[in-house]
Each structure stands twice: as C-alpha cells, then as structure tokens.
Amino acid sequence: MPPNTTATSGDKPGKSGRKKGRKARLIVLVLVLAIIGGIAYGAYWSISTVRASFPQTKGSITLEGLTGPVDVKRDGYGIPQIYADSDEDLFMAQGYVQAQDRFYEMDVRRHMTSGRLSEMFGKSQVDNDEFLRTLGWDRVAKEEYDSKLDADTKKYLQAYAKGVNAYLKGKDGADISLEYAALGFTNDYKPTEWTPVDSVSWLKAMAWDLRGNMQDEIDRALMTSRLGPAQIAELYPQYPYDRNQAIVQDGQYDELTKTFEQTDGQSDSGDSSTDGTGTSSDSSSSSSGSTEGSALQSQLSGLYNVLDDLPTAVGVNGNGIGSNSWVVAGGNTITGKPLLANDPHLSASLPSVWYQMGLHCRAVSSKCQYDVSGYTFAGMPGVIIGHNQTISWGMTNSGVDVTDLYLEKLSGDDGYQYNNKVKPFVTREETIKVAGGESKKIVVRQTEDGMPLLSDRDDELIDVGKKATVDDVDASAPDRGDGYGVALKWTALEPGTSMDAVFAIDKAKDWDSFRKAAEKFDVPSQNLVYADTSNHIGYQLPGKIPTRAKGVDGSIPAPGWDSKYKWKGDIDFDELPYEYDPARGYIVTANQAVVDKDKYPYTLTTDWGYGARSQRITDLIKGKIKGGGKISTDDMRQMQLDDDSEIAKLLVPVLKKINLDEPDVREAQKLLENWDFTQDADSAAAAYFNAVWRNILKLAFGNKLPKELRVEDQCLWVDPVNTTGPVDDTEKVRECGQRDADQAQPDGGDRWFEVVRNLMTKTDSDWWTTPESGTRPGADHDRDKLFARAMIDARWELTAKLGKDIDTWSWGRLHRLFLKNQTLGTSGPGFLQYILNRGPWKLGGGEATVNATGWNAAGGYGVVWVPSMRMVVNLDDLDKSKWINLTGASGHAFSAHYTDQTDKWANGELLDWSFSKKAVDDSTSDTLVLKP
C-alpha cells in the first residue's frame, strides 16, 4: 500500500536504535535475500507453481454447507456476479469467491487488525503489533459480535466465514497464493480458519484511517516549538463559507437551529468564542494553555513516530483522505432520473482496496432478500458502495472529529490523576508471537473509560513524560510526579453496529429505510449520498459523533486530569444533518464543511477540507444547468476527470508579471502565458507550475516548520528553540526533518491553498521571507521576490529531473503512479518485487483537483493517493451504469485480472456495469456452479 517516495534512509534524530522505513511496510523479509539466489528463483517459480493458486472459474465444485446450487458468473474482467436462493448461501458463496481471488490480502488484513503481523513476518513487525494490540481493534470487534450485532448479521458473517474456510480446506499456502510460497522460505506460517470477528475487525481498520482530525491535532501541538499562536492560526484558516458551499444548504438542521436558539444555546459544544472552523479566535482562551508545553510537544513527536510507522488500511495514515460523490436529480439529467457519481480517494494499493461484485437472489423474498451490486472489501460480506434494484448510494469521508488525545498525569506505575484523585489503570497482558523468534509479552494500560495509553508503546515517550515539569503546563496541572502520558479517546473503541448497517443499506428500498439503515452506521462517520428510481435524491450524515463541553472543540489535545474536558455524550441521529430533494436539484460532497457555521449548534470538527474540489464540482453542475443543458452519464464521468487547478488560477496572473533576469527561467515562465490551468499528463505548463507551487511552499512555510513536520533528512540551519534575543549565524543549530516524505508538511492540499490566498494581499508578511542561497536571491518580507526565487528554483529542479529542454517536459513524467503489492512488493527481494509490482503510469490531475491524484508537495511529485475506484449510477436504467477499479478483481500476480482495469482507469474510461439477469448473462465469460 505505500506510495512511491524519494526520501532517503538514515537514523532520525532522537530515535536512536529505531529502524526506519516501517511506515506502511508490512514486512522486511531479510532472510529471503540470504536464502534464495536468482537461480533458485528461476527453478522455483515455475509456471505450474504460479498458476497453482489461480481460482477455478468454470465447471462445478461441491461445498459442504450449501443448501442449494449457487451460480458464480464472471465477466471478461473476472468480476463475479453470484446467484443463490437463500441469504446464507449467497454470503457463503461470497466468502468462497473472495477467498479464491484475494485470500492472501484478507489474511494480511486480519493479522494487521488483530496485531498479529509478527506471526507472518517476524520481528520487524513487533512494534506495530504492540501498538495495534494497545488499540485492541479485534477485542472491540469481538465485543461487537458477541453483544451488539443482530441475529441476521451474525448469521451472514458465519455463512461468509464458512465459505472462506471451504476454500481453505485441504490447501497448503502455495495452493492459495505465491506470496505464501515465498513466506515458506523464512518461516513455517500456515493460514488458519477465518472467523466472523475477522470480518468485523476490518471495519475498525477502515475507521482508523478515516478517523478525522487527529493528525491536525498533533501537528498544531508540534508547531508550538517554532511558531506562535497567531502564526499557527494563519496556517489553519477559517473555512471559506462565503466562497465554498457547505453540503447541506436546505436541510434538517434549520429546524434544529430554531430549537437550539429557543433554548438559549445550551449545547454541549462550541460557543461564541470560536471562529468558523470551531478554532478559538483567541488562542489564550482555548484549552491549549494546559497542553502546549514542551512535555506535550515532545510526547506528540514520539507519538507521531509510532503512528507514522503503522501500516495503512485504506488511506495514508489519516492524511489525504478524501473523496468525491455527488448526485443530480432527474429534472437536470438527460434520462429524467437521478445520476449518482462516487470516487473515493485512498492510498494506491495492489490489489485495489476495493472488490467489485454482485450479490443476487434469484427471487427476492423473505428467505433471500438481496439483489445488490457494487464495491466491497475482500474479507467483508455485503456491498459497501453501490446500488440495489431501487436505490443507489455513495460515500465520502465526513472528516468529523471522533478522536481526542489526552495528556494524562501518571501516578506511580498503576495509576493516573483525575479530579484530584488517583485512579488505577485497567490493565491486560498481551503475548505477541513472532515468526522465527521468541514471543514478547506487553502490558496494555487504559483509563477506566477505555482510553488506551498510547505512550506506553514508545520508550522515548515514557522518558519524556518522566522528565516533564509542571512549568510545561499551566498552574492547574498536577505536580510532575511520575510524568505524563498520552491517551486516546475514539468512538471506534466502543462496540457498535456498523456491520448491521452494511446489510440494512444493501436491502433498503427507499429514503426512509435508507435513513433507518444509516442510523446503524456509527463508525467511521461518512457523508452518504442517495438516489432512487422513484426520482428522489438525498444526503445523510451518520455516525457516533461526540459532544464536548462548552468552549472545548477537540482541535488540540486536552488535559485528562480535569473532568470538564470529558466527552458529554453523542449527537442524536435525528439531530444529524440531512437533505432530501433540495430545490437546487443536486447535492455535492467532497469533504467540505457539512453545514454552515451559523446554522448548526454542534461542532462537528475544526478541520474540514477547504472545499476546492466540492466547489469545482458544484460550478461544473451549475454551469451545465444554467446553460440549459441536461447532464448525462458521460458528463458525470468527464466531471470526475476534471483536473482544473484552483491555486494556479490565483497565482499564475501574479507569476506572469514577475521580472526574471535569467533567460532559461524566463523561458519556463512563458509556459504559463497561455496555460488554461488544466493539469494534463502531457502538459509542460502544469509541470512547471506545480514545481513553482512546491517551491513557494518550501520557501515560505516548510523551512519555518519544526523538524517533526519536515521531510526526514532534509536539514536546515535554524535558530535555537529557547532563544530570547537575536541569534548570530554561528549560534544556529542544524536540524533535520523527521517525517516520511508522503506525510510531511506543507503537503500542498487545499488548506495550503487557503493559507496562501489569505496572504496574497499581505505582500510584506513575515512568511514572505527567505535567505539567500548561493547565487539565488533571498526575500525580506517581499512576496514577489520570494515568488521569483521559487520560479528560479523550480526551473533548475525540473532541469535536473526532466532535462534542460522544456519541450520535453510534461506533468506525467513527474507525476507517476507505481502500484506496489502491499507486502512482498514493498520490502521483498528484488525479483519478487519485479513480479508483484506494476507501473509506472504517467498521470494528470493533482492535489485538491476533482481528479485527485494526490501528491505531497513537501516530499515530491509522485502519486500518493488516487481515485481508488470510479462509478456513475444511472437510476433510469441500472444496466447503463458505469464503473472501474484501480487494479483488477484478482490478487494473483500472474492472473489476467491482476491489473487489467488500470490502463482504462488511468485513461479515465469506465466499464459497463451489468446488473439485470439478462445483462449479466450477456456479459458472462465463465460460469462456476457451487453445489451442496
């Protein structure tokens, strides 16, 4: 799953003895390199070995446990459509078929969610397992399964597990996947049976990567070592409600607001002291006073290092998570019925995180209730995003704040302070089994209300906590004693009912039943868009969303020793925002603000996306409608591919006017003269502009951020932190960045668009300052001089990367996608990486564009996250719907369906999406009959 980066390796300052390169890398098979030579590979990886694990897709197979025959029909892309006569048979067959295509992926996922990666991959994963055991996803999932999920859901999960295990029965690892054959050289790992809890646990991993603003919470605290409150506020500007529309404009919240106003604003969160994002307009009045000291700053630096090392589930460790989804009512479409589009933006993985399939009851009845098709995850029954006979739905990440970090005052080894009393930790012992090594025991500590102490998982955090002094926090803090720790409050650490919601949505028939199903979708909170064949559209925000005390907004870590910072409850589902058939005739969700700041009493988050994508989609829809046109399925597809750059529209007019002395730089500047701001893969202008943008960010902001946020091993001479007077150059200290290139700041997303937009008229801002470097000029409170320096630096950066001749430049040469197998393709031996990985693809699009092929401006131009799938659902004729996946149906490296959709995906094409029995039959290439 890790994206391509160019960061070099080496020891991070302050992380003595810690091995780098673990982030998003599930294994390091060092032993393979020692054991296997190229000749041995050539002998071992025979055609028969590679093909041994390919699924049977024709003929018949007998499965014990089925009550009737099941047909599995695959089209030319290997996408399965399953037909059965009972719910249990349907989901048992789904488990069998997904295991045929993707069991290795499923197995890795369940080891990740349960903190058992070391059992597969050895000691390199012990640290990750320790942290994941501390979170306890599988423990929560088991509690959900035992006490929260309804009887039908359990029955379906059991049937699914039965199907997976029917596939595994009698098979060795090499019979399942060539990755197991490779693992066999280093350990004797054998896959074990699948359980229902394995499926439920995956929802926790998904929720972790979609958890909201925890990363911003950490970053804001880390910035305090170098920046003051006013500077930090400039880097987290208010959401531009006047320019970028919120999702809900004429929805349920209007009535709620009237009620709220009548009760004199007695809400449990937010007050008049917060600005449009919920961030305090007076930094000194927020809860930062008790948490912004060096103790917390150091604690969070260590915590970030732990988080940064974790493998990702679906996103880039919480960064860059976005998505587009929108729905247009029938009055504005060619068909006269709604059209719905969705493209979630997630890490690029091989195989894709999504699995396409259809689940069909031959006759829908009380015995067999499902006729649904769409995208799901390998390892989970049901369909996550898609449509059934009458409704369709899409999802984007809402970004609501469902996590808070707490600085806990420790008291001895077994207690912590709370309201001037010492409370005992709840503890449990965990044993981590290690392939090829000795097991390791750890003790997990959590508060009485279930918050795990994350700082226990890092020796550096423990040492820093012990050294922290009371001066680091305000006078209300308890004495230092045994130091401080960092604990996590997160809605997903409480058992919930999201698995119930999946099945309920799959069989919903109308808006009311859809909303009733959505009420069960507690984590992760997602924006749900809706359309139906009866010509209705809608939006619902679901989720378990906490309420906080007045004046506490969750934007920064809070003191755990004071009860006033404790969560007060959850927002009732009936009070969550929704819209149904708005008069404007469309709904757009792309991670922007859900509601206007003045029309909703609860603080949902302080860290929305800033609306660059959502407003562009809105403008494209409005432009088509105002021109008297009607929107078609292909119009929706074209909108998904829009690569217009909002930040270019703001900056290019200024950049074109800057006087430059060097002829070579002026030559590059001329590329911008007739550029239309689109970022096609073959555009030289897009390549140069994005290089200029990257260098503006580096010069103005990146070089002024603390080392914990900068790219690892990029070193600067900076002023000492604890200095009150002017600093001579001889007193400066050398600081090297500590973050992986795809996680560093400034990342160049639409928050940075807004930062720069707000500073454009402040031409003498402190931010527009950068020193001279060699022969390259500096800037002293001078925007245009800093821009000139960025244009010079960009010219010579691209000369080094692409050559001096600008006629050979193109954005796609810089902006490339590499697809890497999620485990062995990242850290296995070279030969194995060669056969498992694919790419590169030269892509258009970019950061915060609708075609969001994201890149991190701090680290480079390589593609970090992508539209992981695209779909357009036609509610007039479901067989005219379209879809595409990032890779293919299969997880087998030499299967024809490993990456057979990727070229079309990269070209912006969509595949036909058959749904009716006739359409599926017409598109079927292979049929497998599963017999009882």
Short mmCIF file of C-alpha atoms in Angstrom, two decimals, residues 441-696:
data_model
loop_
_atom_site.label_atom_id
_atom_site.label_comp_id
_atom_site.label_asym_id
_atom_site.label_seq_id
_atom_site.Cartn_x
_atom_site.Cartn_y
_atom_site.Cartn_z
CA LYS A 441 4.68 -10.01 26.41
CA ILE A 442 3.37 -6.48 26.86
CA VAL A 443 1.05 -4.83 29.34
CA VAL A 444 -1.68 -2.58 27.96
CA ARG A 445 -2.94 0.16 30.26
CA GLN A 446 -6.13 2.10 29.77
CA THR A 447 -8.22 4.50 31.79
CA GLU A 448 -11.45 3.37 33.40
CA ASP A 449 -13.46 4.82 30.50
CA GLY A 450 -11.49 2.78 27.94
CA MET A 451 -8.79 5.17 26.73
CA PRO A 452 -5.57 3.23 25.92
CA LEU A 453 -2.28 4.82 26.95
CA LEU A 454 -0.57 5.15 23.57
CA SER A 455 2.65 6.47 25.08
CA ASP A 456 3.35 3.07 26.65
CA ARG A 457 4.28 1.84 23.21
CA ASP A 458 7.32 4.07 22.83
CA ASP A 459 10.29 4.21 25.23
CA GLU A 460 11.05 7.75 24.17
CA LEU A 461 7.57 8.88 25.17
CA ILE A 462 7.93 7.29 28.59
CA ASP A 463 11.28 9.02 29.21
CA VAL A 464 9.95 12.39 28.09
CA GLY A 465 6.88 12.02 30.28
CA LYS A 466 9.08 11.36 33.32
CA LYS A 467 11.18 14.44 32.61
CA ALA A 468 8.25 16.78 32.05
CA THR A 469 7.96 19.57 34.60
CA VAL A 470 4.91 21.43 35.84
CA ASP A 471 6.22 24.52 34.06
CA ASP A 472 5.39 22.79 30.83
CA VAL A 473 1.70 23.16 31.53
CA ASP A 474 -0.41 25.74 33.33
CA ALA A 475 -0.91 26.19 37.03
CA SER A 476 -3.94 23.90 37.08
CA ALA A 477 -1.80 20.91 36.12
CA PRO A 478 -0.85 18.42 38.85
CA ASP A 479 2.72 18.02 40.02
CA ARG A 480 5.08 16.19 37.74
CA GLY A 481 5.35 13.06 39.88
CA ASP A 482 6.00 10.15 37.57
CA GLY A 483 5.46 12.12 34.39
CA TYR A 484 2.81 12.34 31.70
CA GLY A 485 1.37 10.00 29.14
CA VAL A 486 -0.80 10.32 26.03
CA ALA A 487 -4.16 8.53 25.88
CA LEU A 488 -6.67 8.22 23.04
CA LYS A 489 -10.42 8.69 23.12
CA TRP A 490 -12.04 7.33 19.94
CA THR A 491 -15.60 6.34 19.13
CA ALA A 492 -14.46 3.15 17.37
CA LEU A 493 -13.02 1.80 20.63
CA GLU A 494 -16.59 1.25 21.77
CA PRO A 495 -18.60 -1.63 20.26
CA GLY A 496 -21.03 -0.53 17.57
CA THR A 497 -23.38 -1.66 14.83
CA SER A 498 -21.75 -0.64 11.53
CA MET A 499 -21.84 -4.22 10.28
CA ASP A 500 -25.62 -4.22 10.77
CA ALA A 501 -25.77 -1.06 8.68
CA VAL A 502 -24.00 -2.65 5.71
CA PHE A 503 -26.65 -5.34 5.32
CA ALA A 504 -29.51 -2.93 6.06
CA ILE A 505 -28.38 -0.46 3.40
CA ASP A 506 -27.91 -3.28 0.87
CA LYS A 507 -31.61 -4.14 1.08
CA ALA A 508 -33.07 -0.65 1.69
CA LYS A 509 -35.90 0.20 -0.72
CA ASP A 510 -36.47 3.93 -0.25
CA TRP A 511 -35.32 7.04 1.60
CA ASP A 512 -36.91 6.11 4.90
CA SER A 513 -35.43 2.62 5.03
CA PHE A 514 -32.08 4.01 3.87
CA ARG A 515 -32.02 6.52 6.74
CA LYS A 516 -33.05 3.84 9.20
CA ALA A 517 -30.14 1.73 8.00
CA ALA A 518 -27.75 4.68 8.12
CA GLU A 519 -28.60 5.18 11.78
CA LYS A 520 -26.70 1.97 12.50
CA PHE A 521 -23.56 3.20 10.68
CA ASP A 522 -21.75 4.56 13.72
CA VAL A 523 -18.08 4.44 12.68
CA PRO A 524 -16.48 5.68 10.56
CA SER A 525 -18.76 8.67 10.01
CA GLN A 526 -19.26 9.15 6.28
CA ASN A 527 -21.16 11.51 4.02
CA LEU A 528 -23.86 9.34 2.44
CA VAL A 529 -25.43 10.48 -0.84
CA TYR A 530 -28.59 8.82 -2.08
CA ALA A 531 -30.69 8.43 -5.21
CA ASP A 532 -33.58 6.18 -6.12
CA THR A 533 -35.55 5.00 -9.13
CA SER A 534 -38.57 6.99 -7.91
CA ASN A 535 -36.68 10.18 -8.73
CA HIS A 536 -35.56 11.25 -5.27
CA ILE A 537 -32.11 12.33 -4.09
CA GLY A 538 -30.78 12.86 -0.59
CA TYR A 539 -27.88 13.22 1.82
CA GLN A 540 -27.34 11.90 5.35
CA LEU A 541 -24.53 12.38 7.84
CA PRO A 542 -24.46 9.27 10.06
CA GLY A 543 -22.10 8.30 12.83
CA LYS A 544 -21.39 8.33 16.51
CA ILE A 545 -20.23 11.93 16.95
CA PRO A 546 -19.27 13.18 20.41
CA THR A 547 -20.38 16.37 22.11
CA ARG A 548 -17.86 18.27 24.19
CA ALA A 549 -18.02 20.84 26.95
CA LYS A 550 -18.66 24.48 26.14
CA GLY A 551 -15.52 26.08 24.75
CA VAL A 552 -13.84 22.71 24.04
CA ASP A 553 -13.71 21.90 20.36
CA GLY A 554 -11.30 18.96 20.08
CA SER A 555 -8.84 20.90 17.94
CA ILE A 556 -5.91 20.34 20.32
CA PRO A 557 -5.03 17.76 22.99
CA ALA A 558 -6.78 18.17 26.33
CA PRO A 559 -5.75 17.64 29.97
CA GLY A 560 -7.01 14.26 31.06
CA TRP A 561 -6.90 15.09 34.76
CA ASP A 562 -9.79 17.55 34.54
CA SER A 563 -13.31 16.15 34.09
CA LYS A 564 -14.56 19.25 32.28
CA TYR A 565 -12.72 18.05 29.17
CA LYS A 566 -14.51 14.71 29.13
CA TRP A 567 -16.97 13.94 26.34
CA LYS A 568 -20.56 14.68 27.32
CA GLY A 569 -22.40 12.29 25.01
CA ASP A 570 -23.23 11.76 21.33
CA ILE A 571 -25.32 13.80 18.93
CA ASP A 572 -28.68 12.11 18.44
CA PHE A 573 -29.18 10.69 14.96
CA ASP A 574 -32.31 12.82 14.49
CA GLU A 575 -30.17 15.91 15.04
CA LEU A 576 -27.57 14.98 12.41
CA PRO A 577 -27.71 16.95 9.14
CA TYR A 578 -29.55 15.59 6.11
CA GLU A 579 -31.20 16.83 2.93
CA TYR A 580 -33.95 15.34 0.81
CA ASP A 581 -34.86 16.55 -2.69
CA PRO A 582 -33.33 20.04 -2.33
CA ALA A 583 -34.79 22.64 -4.70
CA ARG A 584 -31.44 23.23 -6.40
CA GLY A 585 -31.59 19.68 -7.82
CA TYR A 586 -28.16 18.35 -6.84
CA ILE A 587 -26.03 17.53 -3.79
CA VAL A 588 -22.23 17.59 -3.75
CA THR A 589 -19.99 16.06 -1.08
CA ALA A 590 -16.22 16.28 -1.37
CA ASN A 591 -15.04 16.56 2.24
CA GLN A 592 -16.09 20.19 2.59
CA ALA A 593 -17.98 21.59 5.56
CA VAL A 594 -21.21 19.69 6.16
CA VAL A 595 -23.17 22.69 7.44
CA ASP A 596 -22.84 26.46 7.59
CA LYS A 597 -21.15 27.69 10.76
CA ASP A 598 -24.15 29.78 11.85
CA LYS A 599 -26.86 27.17 11.33
CA TYR A 600 -25.82 24.22 13.45
CA PRO A 601 -25.28 24.17 17.20
CA TYR A 602 -22.77 21.33 17.41
CA THR A 603 -19.08 21.44 16.49
CA LEU A 604 -18.61 18.53 14.10
CA THR A 605 -14.93 19.25 13.51
CA THR A 606 -12.44 22.09 13.34
CA ASP A 607 -10.71 20.61 10.30
CA TRP A 608 -12.89 20.34 7.21
CA GLY A 609 -11.44 20.01 3.78
CA TYR A 610 -11.49 23.55 2.41
CA GLY A 611 -13.85 22.94 -0.47
CA ALA A 612 -11.68 23.33 -3.59
CA ARG A 613 -12.99 20.11 -5.13
CA SER A 614 -16.56 20.44 -3.94
CA GLN A 615 -16.95 23.94 -5.29
CA ARG A 616 -15.43 22.99 -8.64
CA ILE A 617 -17.93 20.12 -8.97
CA THR A 618 -20.75 22.46 -7.97
CA ASP A 619 -19.65 25.01 -10.56
CA LEU A 620 -19.48 22.36 -13.29
CA ILE A 621 -23.02 21.17 -12.48
CA LYS A 622 -24.42 24.70 -12.25
CA GLY A 623 -22.68 25.69 -15.46
CA LYS A 624 -24.30 22.84 -17.34
CA ILE A 625 -27.74 23.53 -15.87
CA LYS A 626 -27.63 27.30 -16.33
CA GLY A 627 -26.64 26.81 -19.94
CA GLY A 628 -29.91 24.99 -20.47
CA GLY A 629 -28.24 21.61 -20.76
CA LYS A 630 -29.10 18.29 -19.24
CA ILE A 631 -26.45 16.14 -17.58
CA SER A 632 -25.61 12.70 -18.99
CA THR A 633 -23.75 9.71 -17.62
CA ASP A 634 -20.74 10.72 -19.66
CA ASP A 635 -20.92 14.27 -18.33
CA MET A 636 -20.60 12.80 -14.84
CA ARG A 637 -17.56 10.81 -15.99
CA GLN A 638 -15.98 13.90 -17.51
CA MET A 639 -16.52 15.80 -14.26
CA GLN A 640 -14.68 13.05 -12.39
CA LEU A 641 -11.69 13.64 -14.68
CA ASP A 642 -11.61 17.43 -14.29
CA ASP A 643 -8.04 18.50 -13.48
CA ASP A 644 -8.52 22.24 -13.19
CA SER A 645 -6.11 23.85 -10.66
CA GLU A 646 -7.68 26.41 -8.35
CA ILE A 647 -4.37 27.54 -6.89
CA ALA A 648 -2.98 28.09 -10.39
CA LYS A 649 -5.82 30.49 -11.18
CA LEU A 650 -4.82 32.51 -8.13
CA LEU A 651 -1.06 32.50 -8.60
CA VAL A 652 -0.38 32.45 -12.34
CA PRO A 653 -1.54 36.03 -13.03
CA VAL A 654 0.99 37.21 -10.43
CA LEU A 655 3.76 34.86 -11.57
CA LYS A 656 3.48 36.04 -15.18
CA LYS A 657 4.19 39.66 -14.14
CA ILE A 658 7.39 38.94 -12.20
CA ASN A 659 10.60 40.18 -13.85
CA LEU A 660 13.23 37.48 -14.14
CA ASP A 661 16.80 38.03 -15.28
CA GLU A 662 17.86 34.53 -16.32
CA PRO A 663 16.82 33.64 -19.90
CA ASP A 664 16.29 29.98 -19.00
CA VAL A 665 13.92 30.92 -16.19
CA ARG A 666 12.05 33.37 -18.42
CA GLU A 667 11.67 30.55 -20.95
CA ALA A 668 9.98 28.42 -18.31
CA GLN A 669 7.84 31.37 -17.21
CA LYS A 670 6.47 31.67 -20.74
CA LEU A 671 4.91 28.23 -20.37
CA LEU A 672 2.34 29.89 -18.11
CA GLU A 673 1.28 32.58 -20.59
CA ASN A 674 -1.43 30.66 -22.45
CA TRP A 675 -1.98 27.88 -19.97
CA ASP A 676 -5.64 27.08 -19.22
CA PHE A 677 -4.87 25.79 -15.68
CA THR A 678 -5.60 22.15 -16.57
CA GLN A 679 -3.14 19.52 -15.40
CA ASP A 680 -3.00 17.03 -18.26
CA ALA A 681 -0.30 14.38 -18.10
CA ASP A 682 1.39 15.84 -21.20
CA SER A 683 1.32 19.45 -20.00
CA ALA A 684 4.70 21.17 -19.60
CA ALA A 685 2.99 24.19 -18.05
CA ALA A 686 1.41 22.03 -15.34
CA ALA A 687 4.81 20.51 -14.58
CA TYR A 688 6.43 23.92 -14.18
CA PHE A 689 3.58 25.48 -12.21
CA ASN A 690 3.44 22.61 -9.74
CA ALA A 691 7.20 22.86 -9.27
CA VAL A 692 6.81 26.59 -8.58
CA TRP A 693 3.99 25.89 -6.13
CA ARG A 694 6.09 23.30 -4.34
CA ASN A 695 9.00 25.72 -4.01
CA ILE A 696 6.77 28.57 -2.81
#
